[in-house]
Amino acid sequence: MAPTTGLKHLSNALATPDQLSNSSSSLDGVPSDLETSIRCAGAQLTQTAGVLLRLSQDVIAQAIVTFTRFWLGADGGSLRIYSVKDVSAAALYLTAKLSFQPTSPRSVLNVYHLLLSRDASPLWFVNPRGTPAQPPAPETYILSEGGYQSARLVLLRIESVILRTLGFDTHVALPHTIALTYLQTLGAARPAVSRRVIQHLNASLLSPQLLYVTHQPNALAVAAIYLASREEGVKLVDGEWWEVFDVDREELGFLVVAMKSTEGFMRSERERWRDQGIPMVVEEVESEIRK
């Protein structure tokens, strides 16, 4: 990650252009569109698991950013070596452990076993057939004791791999609180606008442009406010107010377009993978590449 200036707790180390264009997965022959689909599905898996574990959105968002960083650059993880489901689980477990909401390995693995069940999962990219009419057999989604012991070893191993890959830098600054502070400064802290801002920031965690590792939190906050205020018909102060928050017009324009495109990207992903699940393990990735 490239170093940044400013207060550490308000900024992040951003990915370099070389890290974005030369991931370990691409160097290992994983097509870029397949890598994007798998990475996005992994972020959705992390989000859903975090909700089921009753973690706060702050913890979940930090876990998704950590998960995304792991795959960046030639020194990052490769989808032909590490299963996205394992990295997702380890990123969530690690982030929760470092927060005020630690959760046990058993809880994490039980949730992931359910979400990855081809018969019981509510996730469209795991179970394209949708929720079954009849309840699935318990053994299809309940983790056995032997299965738990094996999965726990994998979880702890991948946790250490993530830490080594990131150089033990687990700091993630989020734009959510910054955005709400900016709204108050602009005199636009209406419930509808605030809600829409948070929705845009959460949706951006799934962006194919990897907005959380390419732009600082203050820029993401400004773009979300710009979009939300327009959608809700709220007029902000006159002039180029975004420059007050250290964001130029070019960066704002890119982020607004990227945030607006996330919904269309997700629709296209569902259409592309409507008849099969997105690969979640190395063996499935290899099979998809051979196709």
mmCIF file of C-alpha atoms in Angstrom:
data_model
loop_
_atom_site.group_PDB
_atom_site.id
_atom_site.type_symbol
_atom_site.label_atom_id
_atom_site.label_comp_id
_atom_site.label_asym_id
_atom_site.label_seq_id
_atom_site.Cartn_x
_atom_site.Cartn_y
_atom_site.Cartn_z
ATOM 1 C CA MET A 1 0.000 0.000 0.000
ATOM 2 C CA ALA A 2 1.178 3.495 -0.793
ATOM 3 C CA PRO A 3 1.760 5.736 2.245
ATOM 4 C CA THR A 4 -0.541 8.684 2.785
ATOM 5 C CA THR A 5 -0.186 11.954 4.630
ATOM 6 C CA GLY A 6 -2.497 13.417 7.201
ATOM 7 C CA LEU A 7 -3.909 12.080 10.404
ATOM 8 C CA LYS A 8 -3.644 8.309 10.430
ATOM 9 C CA HIS A 9 -6.996 7.703 12.053
ATOM 10 C CA LEU A 10 -8.789 9.693 9.323
ATOM 11 C CA SER A 11 -6.985 8.290 6.277
ATOM 12 C CA ASN A 12 -6.013 4.958 4.755
ATOM 13 C CA ALA A 13 -3.047 3.556 2.901
ATOM 14 C CA LEU A 14 -4.271 3.425 -0.702
ATOM 15 C CA ALA A 15 -3.550 0.863 -3.382
ATOM 16 C CA THR A 16 -1.011 1.840 -6.037
ATOM 17 C CA PRO A 17 -1.826 1.662 -9.783
ATOM 18 C CA ASP A 18 0.549 -1.295 -10.072
ATOM 19 C CA GLN A 19 -1.281 -3.180 -7.310
ATOM 20 C CA LEU A 20 -4.609 -2.583 -9.040
ATOM 21 C CA SER A 21 -3.439 -3.702 -12.481
ATOM 22 C CA ASN A 22 -1.217 -6.609 -11.439
ATOM 23 C CA SER A 23 -2.930 -8.702 -8.791
ATOM 24 C CA SER A 24 -1.528 -12.070 -7.825
ATOM 25 C CA SER A 25 -4.674 -13.709 -9.237
ATOM 26 C CA SER A 26 -4.243 -12.056 -12.654
ATOM 27 C CA LEU A 27 -0.585 -13.083 -12.740
ATOM 28 C CA ASP A 28 -1.767 -16.644 -12.039
ATOM 29 C CA GLY A 29 -4.078 -16.545 -15.038
ATOM 30 C CA VAL A 30 -7.431 -15.710 -13.433
ATOM 31 C CA PRO A 31 -9.483 -13.628 -15.926
ATOM 32 C CA SER A 32 -10.159 -10.109 -14.653
ATOM 33 C CA ASP A 33 -13.958 -10.396 -14.955
ATOM 34 C CA LEU A 34 -13.942 -13.659 -12.994
ATOM 35 C CA GLU A 35 -11.711 -12.122 -10.342
ATOM 36 C CA THR A 36 -14.076 -9.147 -10.036
ATOM 37 C CA SER A 37 -17.112 -11.418 -9.659
ATOM 38 C CA ILE A 38 -15.476 -13.597 -7.010
ATOM 39 C CA ARG A 39 -14.145 -10.628 -5.068
ATOM 40 C CA CYS A 40 -17.567 -8.957 -5.074
ATOM 41 C CA ALA A 41 -19.262 -12.186 -3.964
ATOM 42 C CA GLY A 42 -16.726 -12.486 -1.157
ATOM 43 C CA ALA A 43 -17.587 -8.974 0.028
ATOM 44 C CA GLN A 44 -21.298 -9.868 0.020
ATOM 45 C CA LEU A 45 -20.532 -13.070 1.912
ATOM 46 C CA THR A 46 -18.640 -11.066 4.536
ATOM 47 C CA GLN A 47 -21.498 -8.579 4.853
ATOM 48 C CA THR A 48 -24.140 -11.281 5.307
ATOM 49 C CA ALA A 49 -22.046 -13.260 7.784
ATOM 50 C CA GLY A 50 -21.434 -10.117 9.820
ATOM 51 C CA VAL A 51 -25.154 -9.399 10.002
ATOM 52 C CA LEU A 52 -25.919 -12.950 11.153
ATOM 53 C CA LEU A 53 -23.189 -12.641 13.783
ATOM 54 C CA ARG A 54 -24.818 -9.378 14.952
ATOM 55 C CA LEU A 55 -21.686 -7.340 14.385
ATOM 56 C CA SER A 56 -21.921 -3.586 13.880
ATOM 57 C CA GLN A 57 -21.732 -2.219 10.340
ATOM 58 C CA ASP A 58 -18.458 -0.503 11.224
ATOM 59 C CA VAL A 59 -16.842 -3.849 12.020
ATOM 60 C CA ILE A 60 -18.332 -5.466 8.908
ATOM 61 C CA ALA A 61 -17.157 -2.637 6.645
ATOM 62 C CA GLN A 62 -13.631 -2.800 8.086
ATOM 63 C CA ALA A 63 -13.604 -6.559 7.479
ATOM 64 C CA ILE A 64 -14.666 -6.074 3.838
ATOM 65 C CA VAL A 65 -11.882 -3.528 3.289
ATOM 66 C CA THR A 66 -9.348 -5.902 4.882
ATOM 67 C CA PHE A 67 -10.683 -8.713 2.686
ATOM 68 C CA THR A 68 -10.333 -6.520 -0.427
ATOM 69 C CA ARG A 69 -6.797 -5.415 0.428
ATOM 70 C CA PHE A 70 -5.658 -9.019 0.752
ATOM 71 C CA TRP A 71 -6.065 -9.661 -2.991
ATOM 72 C CA LEU A 72 -4.209 -6.552 -4.204
ATOM 73 C CA GLY A 73 -0.865 -6.579 -5.962
ATOM 74 C CA ALA A 74 1.617 -9.233 -6.921
ATOM 75 C CA ASP A 75 2.342 -9.862 -3.243
ATOM 76 C CA GLY A 76 -1.324 -10.315 -2.390
ATOM 77 C CA GLY A 77 -3.327 -13.496 -2.231
ATOM 78 C CA SER A 78 -4.218 -15.453 -5.364
ATOM 79 C CA LEU A 79 -7.613 -17.017 -5.988
ATOM 80 C CA ARG A 80 -5.771 -20.096 -7.277
ATOM 81 C CA ILE A 81 -4.127 -20.540 -3.881
ATOM 82 C CA TYR A 82 -6.610 -19.249 -1.283
ATOM 83 C CA SER A 83 -10.353 -19.896 -1.208
ATOM 84 C CA VAL A 84 -12.377 -16.689 -1.046
ATOM 85 C CA LYS A 85 -14.682 -18.206 1.594
ATOM 86 C CA ASP A 86 -11.726 -18.833 3.923
ATOM 87 C CA VAL A 87 -10.302 -15.340 3.470
ATOM 88 C CA SER A 88 -13.739 -13.810 4.075
ATOM 89 C CA ALA A 89 -14.201 -15.760 7.313
ATOM 90 C CA ALA A 90 -10.693 -14.987 8.556
ATOM 91 C CA ALA A 91 -10.996 -11.262 7.728
ATOM 92 C CA LEU A 92 -14.273 -11.034 9.632
ATOM 93 C CA TYR A 93 -12.948 -13.029 12.595
ATOM 94 C CA LEU A 94 -9.751 -10.939 12.729
ATOM 95 C CA THR A 95 -11.567 -7.599 12.506
ATOM 96 C CA ALA A 96 -14.115 -8.578 15.154
ATOM 97 C CA LYS A 97 -11.335 -9.778 17.449
ATOM 98 C CA LEU A 98 -9.622 -6.388 17.232
ATOM 99 C CA SER A 99 -12.878 -4.547 17.921
ATOM 100 C CA PHE A 100 -15.211 -4.228 20.896
ATOM 101 C CA GLN A 101 -17.308 -7.092 19.446
ATOM 102 C CA PRO A 102 -15.080 -10.194 19.390
ATOM 103 C CA THR A 103 -16.741 -13.409 18.292
ATOM 104 C CA SER A 104 -15.660 -17.015 18.669
ATOM 105 C CA PRO A 105 -14.259 -19.205 15.881
ATOM 106 C CA ARG A 106 -17.172 -21.612 16.369
ATOM 107 C CA SER A 107 -19.754 -18.869 15.825
ATOM 108 C CA VAL A 108 -17.982 -17.638 12.684
ATOM 109 C CA LEU A 109 -17.602 -21.120 11.216
ATOM 110 C CA ASN A 110 -21.191 -22.139 11.991
ATOM 111 C CA VAL A 111 -22.480 -19.068 10.141
ATOM 112 C CA TYR A 112 -20.198 -19.637 7.150
ATOM 113 C CA HIS A 113 -21.137 -23.305 6.951
ATOM 114 C CA LEU A 114 -24.792 -22.282 6.670
ATOM 115 C CA LEU A 115 -24.143 -19.529 4.132
ATOM 116 C CA LEU A 116 -22.055 -21.836 1.935
ATOM 117 C CA SER A 117 -24.549 -24.698 1.946
ATOM 118 C CA ARG A 118 -25.758 -25.361 -1.599
ATOM 119 C CA ASP A 119 -29.066 -26.542 -0.148
ATOM 120 C CA ALA A 120 -29.762 -24.028 2.615
ATOM 121 C CA SER A 121 -27.905 -20.812 1.784
ATOM 122 C CA PRO A 122 -30.027 -17.668 1.248
ATOM 123 C CA LEU A 123 -27.278 -16.157 -0.915
ATOM 124 C CA TRP A 124 -28.070 -16.023 -4.628
ATOM 125 C CA PHE A 125 -24.456 -16.623 -5.697
ATOM 126 C CA VAL A 126 -24.183 -19.777 -3.575
ATOM 127 C CA ASN A 127 -27.667 -21.207 -4.070
ATOM 128 C CA PRO A 128 -29.031 -19.922 -7.430
ATOM 129 C CA ARG A 129 -32.134 -22.105 -7.016
ATOM 130 C CA GLY A 130 -33.297 -19.938 -4.129
ATOM 131 C CA THR A 131 -34.839 -20.967 -0.826
ATOM 132 C CA PRO A 132 -36.094 -24.573 -1.048
ATOM 133 C CA ALA A 133 -39.804 -25.307 -0.671
ATOM 134 C CA GLN A 134 -39.046 -27.954 1.958
ATOM 135 C CA PRO A 135 -36.575 -27.472 4.819
ATOM 136 C CA PRO A 136 -33.192 -29.004 3.867
ATOM 137 C CA ALA A 137 -31.699 -31.857 5.855
ATOM 138 C CA PRO A 138 -29.900 -30.551 8.974
ATOM 139 C CA GLU A 139 -26.635 -32.247 8.011
ATOM 140 C CA THR A 140 -26.424 -29.967 4.950
ATOM 141 C CA TYR A 141 -25.994 -26.817 7.021
ATOM 142 C CA ILE A 142 -24.980 -27.876 10.550
ATOM 143 C CA LEU A 143 -21.228 -28.125 11.129
ATOM 144 C CA SER A 144 -20.099 -31.360 12.739
ATOM 145 C CA GLU A 145 -17.531 -31.403 15.529
ATOM 146 C CA GLY A 146 -14.913 -32.965 13.264
ATOM 147 C CA GLY A 147 -15.704 -30.442 10.568
ATOM 148 C CA TYR A 148 -15.377 -27.616 13.078
ATOM 149 C CA GLN A 149 -11.938 -28.735 14.271
ATOM 150 C CA SER A 150 -10.649 -28.901 10.683
ATOM 151 C CA ALA A 151 -12.215 -25.566 9.736
ATOM 152 C CA ARG A 152 -10.832 -23.896 12.866
ATOM 153 C CA LEU A 153 -7.265 -24.800 11.863
ATOM 154 C CA VAL A 154 -7.867 -23.305 8.411
ATOM 155 C CA LEU A 155 -9.413 -20.154 9.922
ATOM 156 C CA LEU A 156 -6.431 -19.505 12.184
ATOM 157 C CA ARG A 157 -3.934 -20.258 9.408
ATOM 158 C CA ILE A 158 -5.592 -17.869 6.960
ATOM 159 C CA GLU A 159 -5.803 -15.213 9.683
ATOM 160 C CA SER A 160 -2.011 -15.332 10.009
ATOM 161 C CA VAL A 161 -1.629 -15.244 6.211
ATOM 162 C CA ILE A 162 -3.770 -12.091 6.027
ATOM 163 C CA LEU A 163 -1.702 -10.406 8.743
ATOM 164 C CA ARG A 164 1.580 -11.247 6.993
ATOM 165 C CA THR A 165 0.267 -10.153 3.595
ATOM 166 C CA LEU A 166 -0.893 -6.791 4.961
ATOM 167 C CA GLY A 167 2.288 -6.278 6.953
ATOM 168 C CA PHE A 168 0.185 -6.428 10.147
ATOM 169 C CA ASP A 169 -1.424 -3.107 9.157
ATOM 170 C CA THR A 170 -5.093 -3.646 10.013
ATOM 171 C CA HIS A 171 -6.052 0.032 10.270
ATOM 172 C CA VAL A 172 -9.186 0.959 8.298
ATOM 173 C CA ALA A 173 -10.698 4.455 8.415
ATOM 174 C CA LEU A 174 -14.341 4.559 7.316
ATOM 175 C CA PRO A 175 -16.265 7.476 5.759
ATOM 176 C CA HIS A 176 -19.591 6.967 7.551
ATOM 177 C CA THR A 177 -18.986 9.160 10.608
ATOM 178 C CA ILE A 178 -17.125 11.727 8.516
ATOM 179 C CA ALA A 179 -20.108 11.978 6.160
ATOM 180 C CA LEU A 180 -22.553 12.622 8.996
ATOM 181 C CA THR A 181 -20.240 15.326 10.373
ATOM 182 C CA TYR A 182 -20.033 16.963 6.939
ATOM 183 C CA LEU A 183 -23.843 16.886 6.666
ATOM 184 C CA GLN A 184 -24.153 18.760 9.940
ATOM 185 C CA THR A 185 -21.574 21.293 8.761
ATOM 186 C CA LEU A 186 -23.574 21.838 5.560
ATOM 187 C CA GLY A 187 -26.838 22.139 7.497
ATOM 188 C CA ALA A 188 -28.338 19.181 5.614
ATOM 189 C CA ALA A 189 -28.500 16.503 8.316
ATOM 190 C CA ARG A 190 -32.048 15.439 7.484
ATOM 191 C CA PRO A 191 -32.988 11.799 8.259
ATOM 192 C CA ALA A 192 -33.762 10.941 4.627
ATOM 193 C CA VAL A 193 -30.484 12.400 3.356
ATOM 194 C CA SER A 194 -28.435 10.802 6.136
ATOM 195 C CA ARG A 195 -30.033 7.423 5.448
ATOM 196 C CA ARG A 196 -29.318 7.690 1.721
ATOM 197 C CA VAL A 197 -25.710 8.707 2.376
ATOM 198 C CA ILE A 198 -25.131 5.611 4.513
ATOM 199 C CA GLN A 199 -26.771 3.434 1.851
ATOM 200 C CA HIS A 200 -24.413 4.752 -0.818
ATOM 201 C CA LEU A 201 -21.377 4.218 1.404
ATOM 202 C CA ASN A 202 -22.391 0.642 2.233
ATOM 203 C CA ALA A 203 -23.149 -0.173 -1.407
ATOM 204 C CA SER A 204 -19.736 1.184 -2.394
ATOM 205 C CA LEU A 205 -18.116 -1.636 -0.427
ATOM 206 C CA LEU A 206 -19.222 -3.865 -3.337
ATOM 207 C CA SER A 207 -18.007 -1.524 -6.076
ATOM 208 C CA PRO A 208 -15.953 -3.165 -8.848
ATOM 209 C CA GLN A 209 -13.786 -0.015 -8.836
ATOM 210 C CA LEU A 210 -12.649 -0.888 -5.281
ATOM 211 C CA LEU A 211 -13.470 2.621 -4.081
ATOM 212 C CA TYR A 212 -12.502 1.968 -0.453
ATOM 213 C CA VAL A 213 -8.897 1.158 -1.353
ATOM 214 C CA THR A 214 -8.460 3.810 -4.056
ATOM 215 C CA HIS A 215 -9.966 6.900 -2.384
ATOM 216 C CA GLN A 216 -9.748 8.440 1.049
ATOM 217 C CA PRO A 217 -12.766 8.442 3.417
ATOM 218 C CA ASN A 218 -13.335 12.186 3.086
ATOM 219 C CA ALA A 219 -13.746 11.868 -0.704
ATOM 220 C CA LEU A 220 -16.167 8.948 -0.351
ATOM 221 C CA ALA A 221 -18.170 10.937 2.194
ATOM 222 C CA VAL A 222 -18.410 13.985 -0.084
ATOM 223 C CA ALA A 223 -19.500 11.909 -3.097
ATOM 224 C CA ALA A 224 -22.193 10.139 -1.072
ATOM 225 C CA ILE A 225 -23.498 13.480 0.206
ATOM 226 C CA TYR A 226 -23.538 14.934 -3.304
ATOM 227 C CA LEU A 227 -25.535 11.978 -4.619
ATOM 228 C CA ALA A 228 -27.920 11.738 -1.677
ATOM 229 C CA SER A 229 -28.744 15.447 -1.633
ATOM 230 C CA ARG A 230 -29.612 15.378 -5.325
ATOM 231 C CA GLU A 231 -31.731 12.260 -4.983
ATOM 232 C CA GLU A 232 -33.630 13.740 -2.042
ATOM 233 C CA GLY A 233 -33.984 17.173 -3.608
ATOM 234 C CA VAL A 234 -32.045 18.951 -0.867
ATOM 235 C CA LYS A 235 -30.133 22.050 -1.927
ATOM 236 C CA LEU A 236 -26.716 22.458 -0.387
ATOM 237 C CA VAL A 237 -24.679 25.644 -0.073
ATOM 238 C CA ASP A 238 -23.780 27.546 -3.252
ATOM 239 C CA GLY A 239 -20.381 27.203 -4.828
ATOM 240 C CA GLU A 240 -17.957 24.305 -5.004
ATOM 241 C CA TRP A 241 -18.486 23.265 -1.395
ATOM 242 C CA TRP A 242 -16.643 19.962 -1.860
ATOM 243 C CA GLU A 243 -13.328 21.816 -2.118
ATOM 244 C CA VAL A 244 -13.739 22.843 1.520
ATOM 245 C CA PHE A 245 -13.445 19.133 2.359
ATOM 246 C CA ASP A 246 -10.314 18.711 0.215
ATOM 247 C CA VAL A 247 -12.008 17.028 -2.768
ATOM 248 C CA ASP A 248 -11.590 18.358 -6.312
ATOM 249 C CA ARG A 249 -14.219 18.278 -9.058
ATOM 250 C CA GLU A 250 -12.523 15.520 -11.054
ATOM 251 C CA GLU A 251 -12.353 13.109 -8.124
ATOM 252 C CA LEU A 252 -15.916 13.934 -7.109
ATOM 253 C CA GLY A 253 -17.174 13.271 -10.639
ATOM 254 C CA PHE A 254 -15.454 9.891 -10.819
ATOM 255 C CA LEU A 255 -16.781 8.786 -7.447
ATOM 256 C CA VAL A 256 -20.351 9.890 -8.203
ATOM 257 C CA VAL A 257 -20.369 7.918 -11.472
ATOM 258 C CA ALA A 258 -18.801 4.892 -9.771
ATOM 259 C CA MET A 259 -21.333 4.916 -6.927
ATOM 260 C CA LYS A 260 -24.246 5.243 -9.343
ATOM 261 C CA SER A 261 -22.928 2.332 -11.419
ATOM 262 C CA THR A 262 -22.812 -0.153 -8.526
ATOM 263 C CA GLU A 263 -26.509 -1.015 -8.779
ATOM 264 C CA GLY A 264 -26.230 -1.783 -12.489
ATOM 265 C CA PHE A 265 -23.120 -3.862 -11.892
ATOM 266 C CA MET A 266 -24.920 -5.970 -9.302
ATOM 267 C CA ARG A 267 -27.832 -6.557 -11.681
ATOM 268 C CA SER A 268 -25.451 -7.701 -14.408
ATOM 269 C CA GLU A 269 -23.709 -10.035 -11.972
ATOM 270 C CA ARG A 270 -26.989 -11.706 -11.017
ATOM 271 C CA GLU A 271 -27.837 -12.126 -14.684
ATOM 272 C CA ARG A 272 -24.425 -13.578 -15.524
ATOM 273 C CA TRP A 273 -24.436 -16.109 -12.688
ATOM 274 C CA ARG A 274 -28.142 -16.858 -12.552
ATOM 275 C CA ASP A 275 -27.723 -20.539 -13.530
ATOM 276 C CA GLN A 276 -24.694 -21.398 -11.391
ATOM 277 C CA GLY A 277 -22.979 -20.349 -8.197
ATOM 278 C CA ILE A 278 -19.952 -18.076 -8.135
ATOM 279 C CA PRO A 279 -16.784 -20.060 -7.261
ATOM 280 C CA MET A 280 -16.056 -19.867 -3.543
ATOM 281 C CA VAL A 281 -13.157 -22.343 -3.299
ATOM 282 C CA VAL A 282 -9.949 -22.924 -5.242
ATOM 283 C CA GLU A 283 -11.223 -26.075 -6.938
ATOM 284 C CA GLU A 284 -14.276 -24.250 -8.288
ATOM 285 C CA VAL A 285 -12.097 -21.417 -9.557
ATOM 286 C CA GLU A 286 -9.910 -23.911 -11.425
ATOM 287 C CA SER A 287 -13.002 -25.516 -12.946
ATOM 288 C CA GLU A 288 -14.356 -22.129 -14.091
ATOM 289 C CA ILE A 289 -11.008 -21.203 -15.664
ATOM 290 C CA ARG A 290 -10.921 -24.495 -17.601
ATOM 291 C CA LYS A 291 -14.335 -23.665 -19.053
#
